[in-house]
């Protein structure tokens, strides 16, 4: 389904794609917003990823199905504008719930800027 911003149907606001159940990668749907340069993909349990959102290549959020990863990670958010990577965990034996990594825009990472929350 395609949604437009104007009555002449010249400017695409949103494109929604729904996929069949027989896809081996488990992709259920993809919603693209060309004006925002973003997309959101949703996956079935055939894939360990539950949801992936990308905005202009500067904000990436990946969510996993519960128990899909051995390390307990359920979400990872990379935000290059804020220069952070945030990882959220669930049901870890060491009780780690969140890890926040702050890095410099030049690409180097200061190890002292890693914060773990239990």
mmCIF file of N, CA and C in Angstrom:
data_model
loop_
_atom_site.group_PDB
_atom_site.id
_atom_site.type_symbol
_atom_site.label_atom_id
_atom_site.label_comp_id
_atom_site.label_asym_id
_atom_site.label_seq_id
_atom_site.Cartn_x
_atom_site.Cartn_y
_atom_site.Cartn_z
ATOM 1 N N UNK A 1 0.841 -1.159 0.000
ATOM 2 C CA UNK A 1 0.000 0.000 0.000
ATOM 3 C C UNK A 1 0.898 1.237 0.000
ATOM 4 N N UNK A 2 0.537 2.223 -0.791
ATOM 5 C CA UNK A 2 1.308 3.447 -0.900
ATOM 6 C C UNK A 2 0.445 4.622 -0.444
ATOM 7 N N UNK A 3 0.988 5.435 0.447
ATOM 8 C CA UNK A 3 0.305 6.638 0.895
ATOM 9 C C UNK A 3 1.072 7.851 0.374
ATOM 10 N N UNK A 4 0.326 8.835 -0.081
ATOM 11 C CA UNK A 4 0.926 10.031 -0.662
ATOM 12 C C UNK A 4 0.639 11.244 0.218
ATOM 13 N N UNK A 5 1.497 12.277 0.100
ATOM 14 C CA UNK A 5 1.279 13.509 0.854
ATOM 15 C C UNK A 5 0.381 14.478 0.106
ATOM 16 N N UNK A 6 0.238 14.291 -1.202
ATOM 17 C CA UNK A 6 -0.545 15.230 -2.015
ATOM 18 C C UNK A 6 -1.649 14.503 -2.776
ATOM 19 N N UNK A 7 -2.623 15.254 -3.241
ATOM 20 C CA UNK A 7 -3.751 14.679 -3.982
ATOM 21 C C UNK A 7 -3.353 14.205 -5.379
ATOM 22 N N UNK A 8 -2.295 14.780 -5.948
ATOM 23 C CA UNK A 8 -1.826 14.376 -7.279
ATOM 24 C C UNK A 8 -1.032 13.068 -7.247
ATOM 25 N N UNK A 9 -0.773 12.576 -6.066
ATOM 26 C CA UNK A 9 -0.030 11.324 -5.872
ATOM 27 C C UNK A 9 1.351 11.384 -6.516
ATOM 28 N N UNK A 10 2.052 12.456 -6.218
ATOM 29 C CA UNK A 10 3.403 12.636 -6.738
ATOM 30 C C UNK A 10 4.461 12.422 -5.651
ATOM 31 N N UNK A 11 4.113 12.721 -4.413
ATOM 32 C CA UNK A 11 5.079 12.618 -3.312
ATOM 33 C C UNK A 11 4.667 11.471 -2.390
ATOM 34 N N UNK A 12 5.514 10.453 -2.338
ATOM 35 C CA UNK A 12 5.234 9.267 -1.524
ATOM 36 C C UNK A 12 5.569 9.552 -0.066
ATOM 37 N N UNK A 13 4.598 9.334 0.793
ATOM 38 C CA UNK A 13 4.813 9.512 2.233
ATOM 39 C C UNK A 13 5.231 8.196 2.893
ATOM 40 N N UNK A 14 4.502 7.106 2.556
ATOM 41 C CA UNK A 14 4.762 5.821 3.204
ATOM 42 C C UNK A 14 4.423 4.682 2.257
ATOM 43 N N UNK A 15 5.280 3.660 2.262
ATOM 44 C CA UNK A 15 5.048 2.442 1.486
ATOM 45 C C UNK A 15 5.024 1.274 2.466
ATOM 46 N N UNK A 16 3.925 0.548 2.494
ATOM 47 C CA UNK A 16 3.790 -0.607 3.380
ATOM 48 C C UNK A 16 3.777 -1.870 2.540
ATOM 49 N N UNK A 17 4.680 -2.790 2.852
ATOM 50 C CA UNK A 17 4.770 -4.079 2.156
ATOM 51 C C UNK A 17 4.463 -5.184 3.164
ATOM 52 N N UNK A 18 3.579 -6.092 2.799
ATOM 53 C CA UNK A 18 3.243 -7.249 3.616
ATOM 54 C C UNK A 18 3.703 -8.486 2.846
ATOM 55 N N UNK A 19 4.403 -9.381 3.542
ATOM 56 C CA UNK A 19 4.987 -10.542 2.877
ATOM 57 C C UNK A 19 4.301 -11.836 3.305
ATOM 58 N N UNK A 20 4.445 -12.859 2.489
ATOM 59 C CA UNK A 20 3.809 -14.152 2.760
ATOM 60 C C UNK A 20 4.549 -14.887 3.877
ATOM 61 N N UNK A 21 3.853 -15.838 4.484
ATOM 62 C CA UNK A 21 4.413 -16.608 5.600
ATOM 63 C C UNK A 21 5.534 -17.548 5.193
ATOM 64 N N UNK A 22 5.672 -17.840 3.900
ATOM 65 C CA UNK A 22 6.653 -18.840 3.477
ATOM 66 C C UNK A 22 8.051 -18.269 3.243
ATOM 67 N N UNK A 23 8.291 -17.018 3.599
ATOM 68 C CA UNK A 23 9.643 -16.460 3.464
ATOM 69 C C UNK A 23 10.575 -17.129 4.458
ATOM 70 N N UNK A 24 11.737 -17.544 4.014
ATOM 71 C CA UNK A 24 12.677 -18.224 4.905
ATOM 72 C C UNK A 24 13.325 -17.267 5.906
ATOM 73 N N UNK A 25 13.391 -15.976 5.562
ATOM 74 C CA UNK A 25 13.984 -15.018 6.504
ATOM 75 C C UNK A 25 12.985 -14.526 7.546
ATOM 76 N N UNK A 26 11.712 -14.898 7.434
ATOM 77 C CA UNK A 26 10.700 -14.556 8.415
ATOM 78 C C UNK A 26 10.199 -13.124 8.350
ATOM 79 N N UNK A 27 10.565 -12.382 7.290
ATOM 80 C CA UNK A 27 10.117 -10.997 7.174
ATOM 81 C C UNK A 27 8.602 -10.959 6.982
ATOM 82 N N UNK A 28 7.906 -10.241 7.876
ATOM 83 C CA UNK A 28 6.453 -10.125 7.825
ATOM 84 C C UNK A 28 6.040 -8.856 7.099
ATOM 85 N N UNK A 29 6.659 -7.735 7.482
ATOM 86 C CA UNK A 29 6.278 -6.466 6.870
ATOM 87 C C UNK A 29 7.452 -5.495 6.834
ATOM 88 N N UNK A 30 7.354 -4.549 5.912
ATOM 89 C CA UNK A 30 8.337 -3.470 5.803
ATOM 90 C C UNK A 30 7.562 -2.187 5.540
ATOM 91 N N UNK A 31 7.829 -1.185 6.336
ATOM 92 C CA UNK A 31 7.202 0.126 6.144
ATOM 93 C C UNK A 31 8.323 1.119 5.866
ATOM 94 N N UNK A 32 8.270 1.727 4.683
ATOM 95 C CA UNK A 32 9.288 2.701 4.295
ATOM 96 C C UNK A 32 8.679 4.089 4.253
ATOM 97 N N UNK A 33 9.432 5.053 4.738
ATOM 98 C CA UNK A 33 9.022 6.463 4.692
ATOM 99 C C UNK A 33 10.139 7.218 3.971
ATOM 100 N N UNK A 34 10.041 7.352 2.646
ATOM 101 C CA UNK A 34 11.122 7.949 1.865
ATOM 102 C C UNK A 34 11.491 9.374 2.278
ATOM 103 N N UNK A 35 10.516 10.181 2.663
ATOM 104 C CA UNK A 35 10.811 11.561 3.046
ATOM 105 C C UNK A 35 11.632 11.630 4.333
ATOM 106 N N UNK A 36 11.430 10.678 5.216
ATOM 107 C CA UNK A 36 12.194 10.600 6.463
ATOM 108 C C UNK A 36 13.448 9.748 6.299
ATOM 109 N N UNK A 37 13.587 9.146 5.123
ATOM 110 C CA UNK A 37 14.688 8.217 4.841
ATOM 111 C C UNK A 37 14.774 7.137 5.927
ATOM 112 N N UNK A 38 13.618 6.495 6.180
ATOM 113 C CA UNK A 38 13.561 5.482 7.230
ATOM 114 C C UNK A 38 12.778 4.266 6.773
ATOM 115 N N UNK A 39 13.007 3.162 7.475
ATOM 116 C CA UNK A 39 12.194 1.968 7.265
ATOM 117 C C UNK A 39 12.099 1.178 8.562
ATOM 118 N N UNK A 40 11.030 0.411 8.680
ATOM 119 C CA UNK A 40 10.776 -0.447 9.823
ATOM 120 C C UNK A 40 10.422 -1.826 9.295
ATOM 121 N N UNK A 41 11.165 -2.830 9.729
ATOM 122 C CA UNK A 41 10.894 -4.212 9.321
ATOM 123 C C UNK A 41 10.480 -5.028 10.537
ATOM 124 N N UNK A 42 9.499 -5.902 10.350
ATOM 125 C CA UNK A 42 9.010 -6.770 11.411
ATOM 126 C C UNK A 42 9.192 -8.214 10.965
ATOM 127 N N UNK A 43 9.687 -9.065 11.884
ATOM 128 C CA UNK A 43 10.002 -10.453 11.562
ATOM 129 C C UNK A 43 9.223 -11.421 12.448
ATOM 130 N N UNK A 44 8.978 -12.618 11.923
ATOM 131 C CA UNK A 44 8.348 -13.684 12.709
ATOM 132 C C UNK A 44 9.437 -14.381 13.529
ATOM 133 N N UNK A 45 9.046 -15.406 14.250
ATOM 134 C CA UNK A 45 10.009 -16.150 15.067
ATOM 135 C C UNK A 45 10.939 -17.023 14.225
ATOM 136 N N UNK A 46 10.748 -17.070 12.902
ATOM 137 C CA UNK A 46 11.697 -17.766 12.022
ATOM 138 C C UNK A 46 13.063 -17.074 12.054
ATOM 139 N N UNK A 47 13.064 -15.806 12.413
ATOM 140 C CA UNK A 47 14.276 -15.011 12.482
ATOM 141 C C UNK A 47 14.496 -14.628 13.943
ATOM 142 N N UNK A 48 15.745 -14.544 14.380
ATOM 143 C CA UNK A 48 16.005 -14.139 15.759
ATOM 144 C C UNK A 48 15.654 -12.666 15.977
ATOM 145 N N UNK A 49 15.707 -11.866 14.912
ATOM 146 C CA UNK A 49 15.355 -10.454 15.012
ATOM 147 C C UNK A 49 13.838 -10.318 15.001
ATOM 148 N N UNK A 50 13.314 -9.502 15.907
ATOM 149 C CA UNK A 50 11.874 -9.234 15.961
ATOM 150 C C UNK A 50 11.526 -7.988 15.157
ATOM 151 N N UNK A 51 12.396 -6.962 15.265
ATOM 152 C CA UNK A 51 12.099 -5.695 14.596
ATOM 153 C C UNK A 51 13.407 -4.952 14.316
ATOM 154 N N UNK A 52 13.451 -4.277 13.175
ATOM 155 C CA UNK A 52 14.623 -3.468 12.821
ATOM 156 C C UNK A 52 14.134 -2.137 12.272
ATOM 157 N N UNK A 53 14.655 -1.049 12.848
ATOM 158 C CA UNK A 53 14.279 0.287 12.401
ATOM 159 C C UNK A 53 15.543 1.068 12.079
ATOM 160 N N UNK A 54 15.554 1.693 10.902
ATOM 161 C CA UNK A 54 16.688 2.510 10.469
ATOM 162 C C UNK A 54 16.145 3.862 10.033
ATOM 163 N N UNK A 55 16.752 4.926 10.551
ATOM 164 C CA UNK A 55 16.365 6.281 10.177
ATOM 165 C C UNK A 55 17.602 6.988 9.648
ATOM 166 N N UNK A 56 17.598 7.269 8.359
ATOM 167 C CA UNK A 56 18.660 8.035 7.708
ATOM 168 C C UNK A 56 20.054 7.464 7.948
ATOM 169 N N UNK A 57 20.135 6.193 8.271
ATOM 170 C CA UNK A 57 21.423 5.558 8.518
ATOM 171 C C UNK A 57 22.122 6.053 9.771
ATOM 172 N N UNK A 58 21.506 6.971 10.501
ATOM 173 C CA UNK A 58 22.115 7.543 11.698
ATOM 174 C C UNK A 58 21.508 6.988 12.976
ATOM 175 N N UNK A 59 20.339 6.375 12.874
ATOM 176 C CA UNK A 59 19.679 5.777 14.028
ATOM 177 C C UNK A 59 19.257 4.374 13.625
ATOM 178 N N UNK A 60 19.783 3.393 14.323
ATOM 179 C CA UNK A 60 19.462 2.004 14.019
ATOM 180 C C UNK A 60 19.019 1.336 15.317
ATOM 181 N N UNK A 61 17.838 0.729 15.289
ATOM 182 C CA UNK A 61 17.330 0.012 16.456
ATOM 183 C C UNK A 61 16.982 -1.411 16.028
ATOM 184 N N UNK A 62 17.579 -2.377 16.706
ATOM 185 C CA UNK A 62 17.287 -3.783 16.436
ATOM 186 C C UNK A 62 16.735 -4.393 17.718
ATOM 187 N N UNK A 63 15.584 -5.051 17.601
ATOM 188 C CA UNK A 63 14.990 -5.755 18.734
ATOM 189 C C UNK A 63 14.946 -7.235 18.396
ATOM 190 N N UNK A 64 15.304 -8.070 19.373
ATOM 191 C CA UNK A 64 15.304 -9.512 19.176
ATOM 192 C C UNK A 64 14.132 -10.143 19.912
ATOM 193 N N UNK A 65 13.700 -11.298 19.416
ATOM 194 C CA UNK A 65 12.701 -12.085 20.142
ATOM 195 C C UNK A 65 13.319 -12.514 21.466
ATOM 196 N N UNK A 66 12.489 -12.581 22.478
ATOM 197 C CA UNK A 66 12.956 -13.000 23.804
ATOM 198 C C UNK A 66 13.576 -14.385 23.721
ATOM 199 N N UNK A 67 14.674 -14.570 24.346
ATOM 200 C CA UNK A 67 15.424 -15.834 24.385
ATOM 201 C C UNK A 67 16.076 -16.188 23.047
ATOM 202 N N UNK A 68 16.101 -15.267 22.097
ATOM 203 C CA UNK A 68 16.703 -15.547 20.797
ATOM 204 C C UNK A 68 18.225 -15.482 20.855
ATOM 205 N N UNK A 69 18.742 -14.741 21.814
ATOM 206 C CA UNK A 69 20.197 -14.574 21.931
ATOM 207 C C UNK A 69 20.674 -15.172 23.247
ATOM 208 N N UNK A 70 21.822 -15.822 23.194
ATOM 209 C CA UNK A 70 22.369 -16.459 24.393
ATOM 210 C C UNK A 70 22.813 -15.432 25.428
ATOM 211 N N UNK A 71 23.187 -14.231 24.995
ATOM 212 C CA UNK A 71 23.650 -13.214 25.943
ATOM 213 C C UNK A 71 22.502 -12.420 26.557
ATOM 214 N N UNK A 72 21.254 -12.702 26.159
ATOM 215 C CA UNK A 72 20.087 -12.050 26.741
ATOM 216 C C UNK A 72 19.766 -10.682 26.163
ATOM 217 N N UNK A 73 20.511 -10.260 25.130
ATOM 218 C CA UNK A 73 20.225 -8.951 24.559
ATOM 219 C C UNK A 73 18.870 -8.973 23.860
ATOM 220 N N UNK A 74 18.051 -7.977 24.174
ATOM 221 C CA UNK A 74 16.734 -7.878 23.537
ATOM 222 C C UNK A 74 16.620 -6.640 22.650
ATOM 223 N N UNK A 75 17.553 -5.682 22.822
ATOM 224 C CA UNK A 75 17.495 -4.465 22.009
ATOM 225 C C UNK A 75 18.867 -3.815 21.933
ATOM 226 N N UNK A 76 19.185 -3.277 20.751
ATOM 227 C CA UNK A 76 20.425 -2.520 20.544
ATOM 228 C C UNK A 76 20.066 -1.282 19.732
ATOM 229 N N UNK A 77 20.430 -0.126 20.255
ATOM 230 C CA UNK A 77 20.137 1.143 19.589
ATOM 231 C C UNK A 77 21.465 1.847 19.310
ATOM 232 N N UNK A 78 21.719 2.110 18.034
ATOM 233 C CA UNK A 78 22.908 2.859 17.630
ATOM 234 C C UNK A 78 22.444 4.231 17.152
ATOM 235 N N UNK A 79 22.903 5.271 17.814
ATOM 236 C CA UNK A 79 22.513 6.636 17.473
ATOM 237 C C UNK A 79 23.779 7.441 17.204
ATOM 238 N N UNK A 80 24.108 7.628 15.930
ATOM 239 C CA UNK A 80 25.343 8.334 15.599
ATOM 240 C C UNK A 80 25.250 9.826 15.878
ATOM 241 N N UNK A 81 24.054 10.395 15.871
ATOM 242 C CA UNK A 81 23.911 11.811 16.229
ATOM 243 C C UNK A 81 24.255 12.037 17.694
ATOM 244 N N UNK A 82 23.850 11.124 18.553
ATOM 245 C CA UNK A 82 24.136 11.217 19.988
ATOM 246 C C UNK A 82 25.447 10.520 20.345
ATOM 247 N N UNK A 83 26.072 9.856 19.380
ATOM 248 C CA UNK A 83 27.331 9.126 19.581
ATOM 249 C C UNK A 83 27.210 8.075 20.678
ATOM 250 N N UNK A 84 26.105 7.320 20.659
ATOM 251 C CA UNK A 84 25.900 6.290 21.672
ATOM 252 C C UNK A 84 25.412 4.978 21.058
ATOM 253 N N UNK A 85 25.737 3.912 21.754
ATOM 254 C CA UNK A 85 25.170 2.596 21.502
ATOM 255 C C UNK A 85 24.582 2.151 22.831
ATOM 256 N N UNK A 86 23.303 1.812 22.830
ATOM 257 C CA UNK A 86 22.640 1.355 24.042
ATOM 258 C C UNK A 86 22.159 -0.068 23.812
ATOM 259 N N UNK A 87 22.530 -0.957 24.724
ATOM 260 C CA UNK A 87 22.115 -2.356 24.635
ATOM 261 C C UNK A 87 21.291 -2.694 25.868
ATOM 262 N N UNK A 88 20.137 -3.305 25.669
ATOM 263 C CA UNK A 88 19.261 -3.712 26.769
ATOM 264 C C UNK A 88 19.214 -5.232 26.841
ATOM 265 N N UNK A 89 19.244 -5.756 28.071
ATOM 266 C CA UNK A 89 19.305 -7.197 28.292
ATOM 267 C C UNK A 89 18.162 -7.641 29.192
ATOM 268 N N UNK A 90 17.881 -8.939 29.143
ATOM 269 C CA UNK A 90 16.809 -9.516 29.954
ATOM 270 C C UNK A 90 17.243 -10.893 30.449
ATOM 271 N N UNK A 91 16.960 -11.165 31.706
ATOM 272 C CA UNK A 91 17.182 -12.491 32.317
ATOM 273 C C UNK A 91 18.634 -12.946 32.278
ATOM 274 N N UNK A 92 19.565 -12.045 32.535
ATOM 275 C CA UNK A 92 20.975 -12.440 32.593
ATOM 276 C C UNK A 92 21.323 -12.903 33.999
ATOM 277 N N UNK A 93 22.201 -13.890 34.090
ATOM 278 C CA UNK A 93 22.608 -14.417 35.394
ATOM 279 C C UNK A 93 23.426 -13.406 36.191
ATOM 280 N N UNK A 94 24.107 -12.495 35.493
ATOM 281 C CA UNK A 94 24.882 -11.462 36.188
ATOM 282 C C UNK A 94 24.065 -10.195 36.437
ATOM 283 N N UNK A 95 22.769 -10.238 36.117
ATOM 284 C CA UNK A 95 21.803 -9.156 36.349
ATOM 285 C C UNK A 95 22.077 -7.890 35.539
ATOM 286 N N UNK A 96 22.903 -7.986 34.516
ATOM 287 C CA UNK A 96 23.138 -6.834 33.647
ATOM 288 C C UNK A 96 21.841 -6.526 32.902
ATOM 289 N N UNK A 97 21.388 -5.277 32.981
ATOM 290 C CA UNK A 97 20.160 -4.861 32.314
ATOM 291 C C UNK A 97 20.422 -3.943 31.135
ATOM 292 N N UNK A 98 21.449 -3.100 31.253
ATOM 293 C CA UNK A 98 21.688 -2.107 30.212
ATOM 294 C C UNK A 98 23.178 -1.784 30.119
ATOM 295 N N UNK A 99 23.640 -1.587 28.891
ATOM 296 C CA UNK A 99 25.013 -1.148 28.641
ATOM 297 C C UNK A 99 24.931 0.051 27.704
ATOM 298 N N UNK A 100 25.579 1.145 28.088
ATOM 299 C CA UNK A 100 25.608 2.350 27.265
ATOM 300 C C UNK A 100 27.055 2.627 26.890
ATOM 301 N N UNK A 101 27.302 2.733 25.597
ATOM 302 C CA UNK A 101 28.651 2.997 25.089
ATOM 303 C C UNK A 101 28.615 4.347 24.401
ATOM 304 N N UNK A 102 29.484 5.253 24.836
ATOM 305 C CA UNK A 102 29.573 6.577 24.221
ATOM 306 C C UNK A 102 30.888 6.643 23.469
ATOM 307 N N UNK A 103 30.834 7.155 22.241
ATOM 308 C CA UNK A 103 32.040 7.217 21.426
ATOM 309 C C UNK A 103 32.184 8.585 20.798
ATOM 310 N N UNK A 104 33.412 8.860 20.353
ATOM 311 C CA UNK A 104 33.677 10.149 19.725
ATOM 312 C C UNK A 104 33.329 10.066 18.247
ATOM 313 N N UNK A 105 32.854 11.168 17.653
ATOM 314 C CA UNK A 105 32.437 11.141 16.248
ATOM 315 C C UNK A 105 33.537 10.713 15.279
ATOM 316 N N UNK A 106 34.802 10.847 15.661
ATOM 317 C CA UNK A 106 35.899 10.456 14.784
ATOM 318 C C UNK A 106 36.044 8.960 14.618
ATOM 319 N N UNK A 107 35.308 8.181 15.398
ATOM 320 C CA UNK A 107 35.325 6.737 15.240
ATOM 321 C C UNK A 107 36.031 6.007 16.355
ATOM 322 N N UNK A 108 36.824 6.700 17.164
ATOM 323 C CA UNK A 108 37.498 6.009 18.257
ATOM 324 C C UNK A 108 36.547 5.903 19.442
ATOM 325 N N UNK A 109 36.731 4.873 20.241
ATOM 326 C CA UNK A 109 35.855 4.640 21.378
ATOM 327 C C UNK A 109 36.693 4.717 22.647
ATOM 328 N N UNK A 110 36.251 5.474 23.598
ATOM 329 C CA UNK A 110 36.905 5.608 24.884
ATOM 330 C C UNK A 110 36.338 4.530 25.797
ATOM 331 N N UNK A 111 37.178 3.560 26.182
ATOM 332 C CA UNK A 111 36.682 2.447 26.991
ATOM 333 C C UNK A 111 36.150 2.907 28.335
ATOM 334 N N UNK A 112 36.612 4.061 28.821
ATOM 335 C CA UNK A 112 36.123 4.569 30.095
ATOM 336 C C UNK A 112 34.682 5.054 29.974
ATOM 337 N N UNK A 113 34.175 5.162 28.767
ATOM 338 C CA UNK A 113 32.830 5.685 28.595
ATOM 339 C C UNK A 113 31.772 4.571 28.485
ATOM 340 N N UNK A 114 32.127 3.369 28.838
ATOM 341 C CA UNK A 114 31.167 2.266 28.843
ATOM 342 C C UNK A 114 30.536 2.178 30.225
ATOM 343 N N UNK A 115 29.219 2.257 30.271
ATOM 344 C CA UNK A 115 28.488 2.211 31.516
ATOM 345 C C UNK A 115 27.586 0.989 31.518
ATOM 346 N N UNK A 116 27.727 0.150 32.532
ATOM 347 C CA UNK A 116 26.877 -1.021 32.651
ATOM 348 C C UNK A 116 25.959 -0.852 33.834
ATOM 349 N N UNK A 117 24.681 -1.126 33.636
ATOM 350 C CA UNK A 117 23.682 -0.948 34.693
ATOM 351 C C UNK A 117 23.105 -2.319 35.052
ATOM 352 N N UNK A 118 23.163 -2.635 36.326
ATOM 353 C CA UNK A 118 22.611 -3.912 36.804
ATOM 354 C C UNK A 118 21.446 -3.664 37.717
#
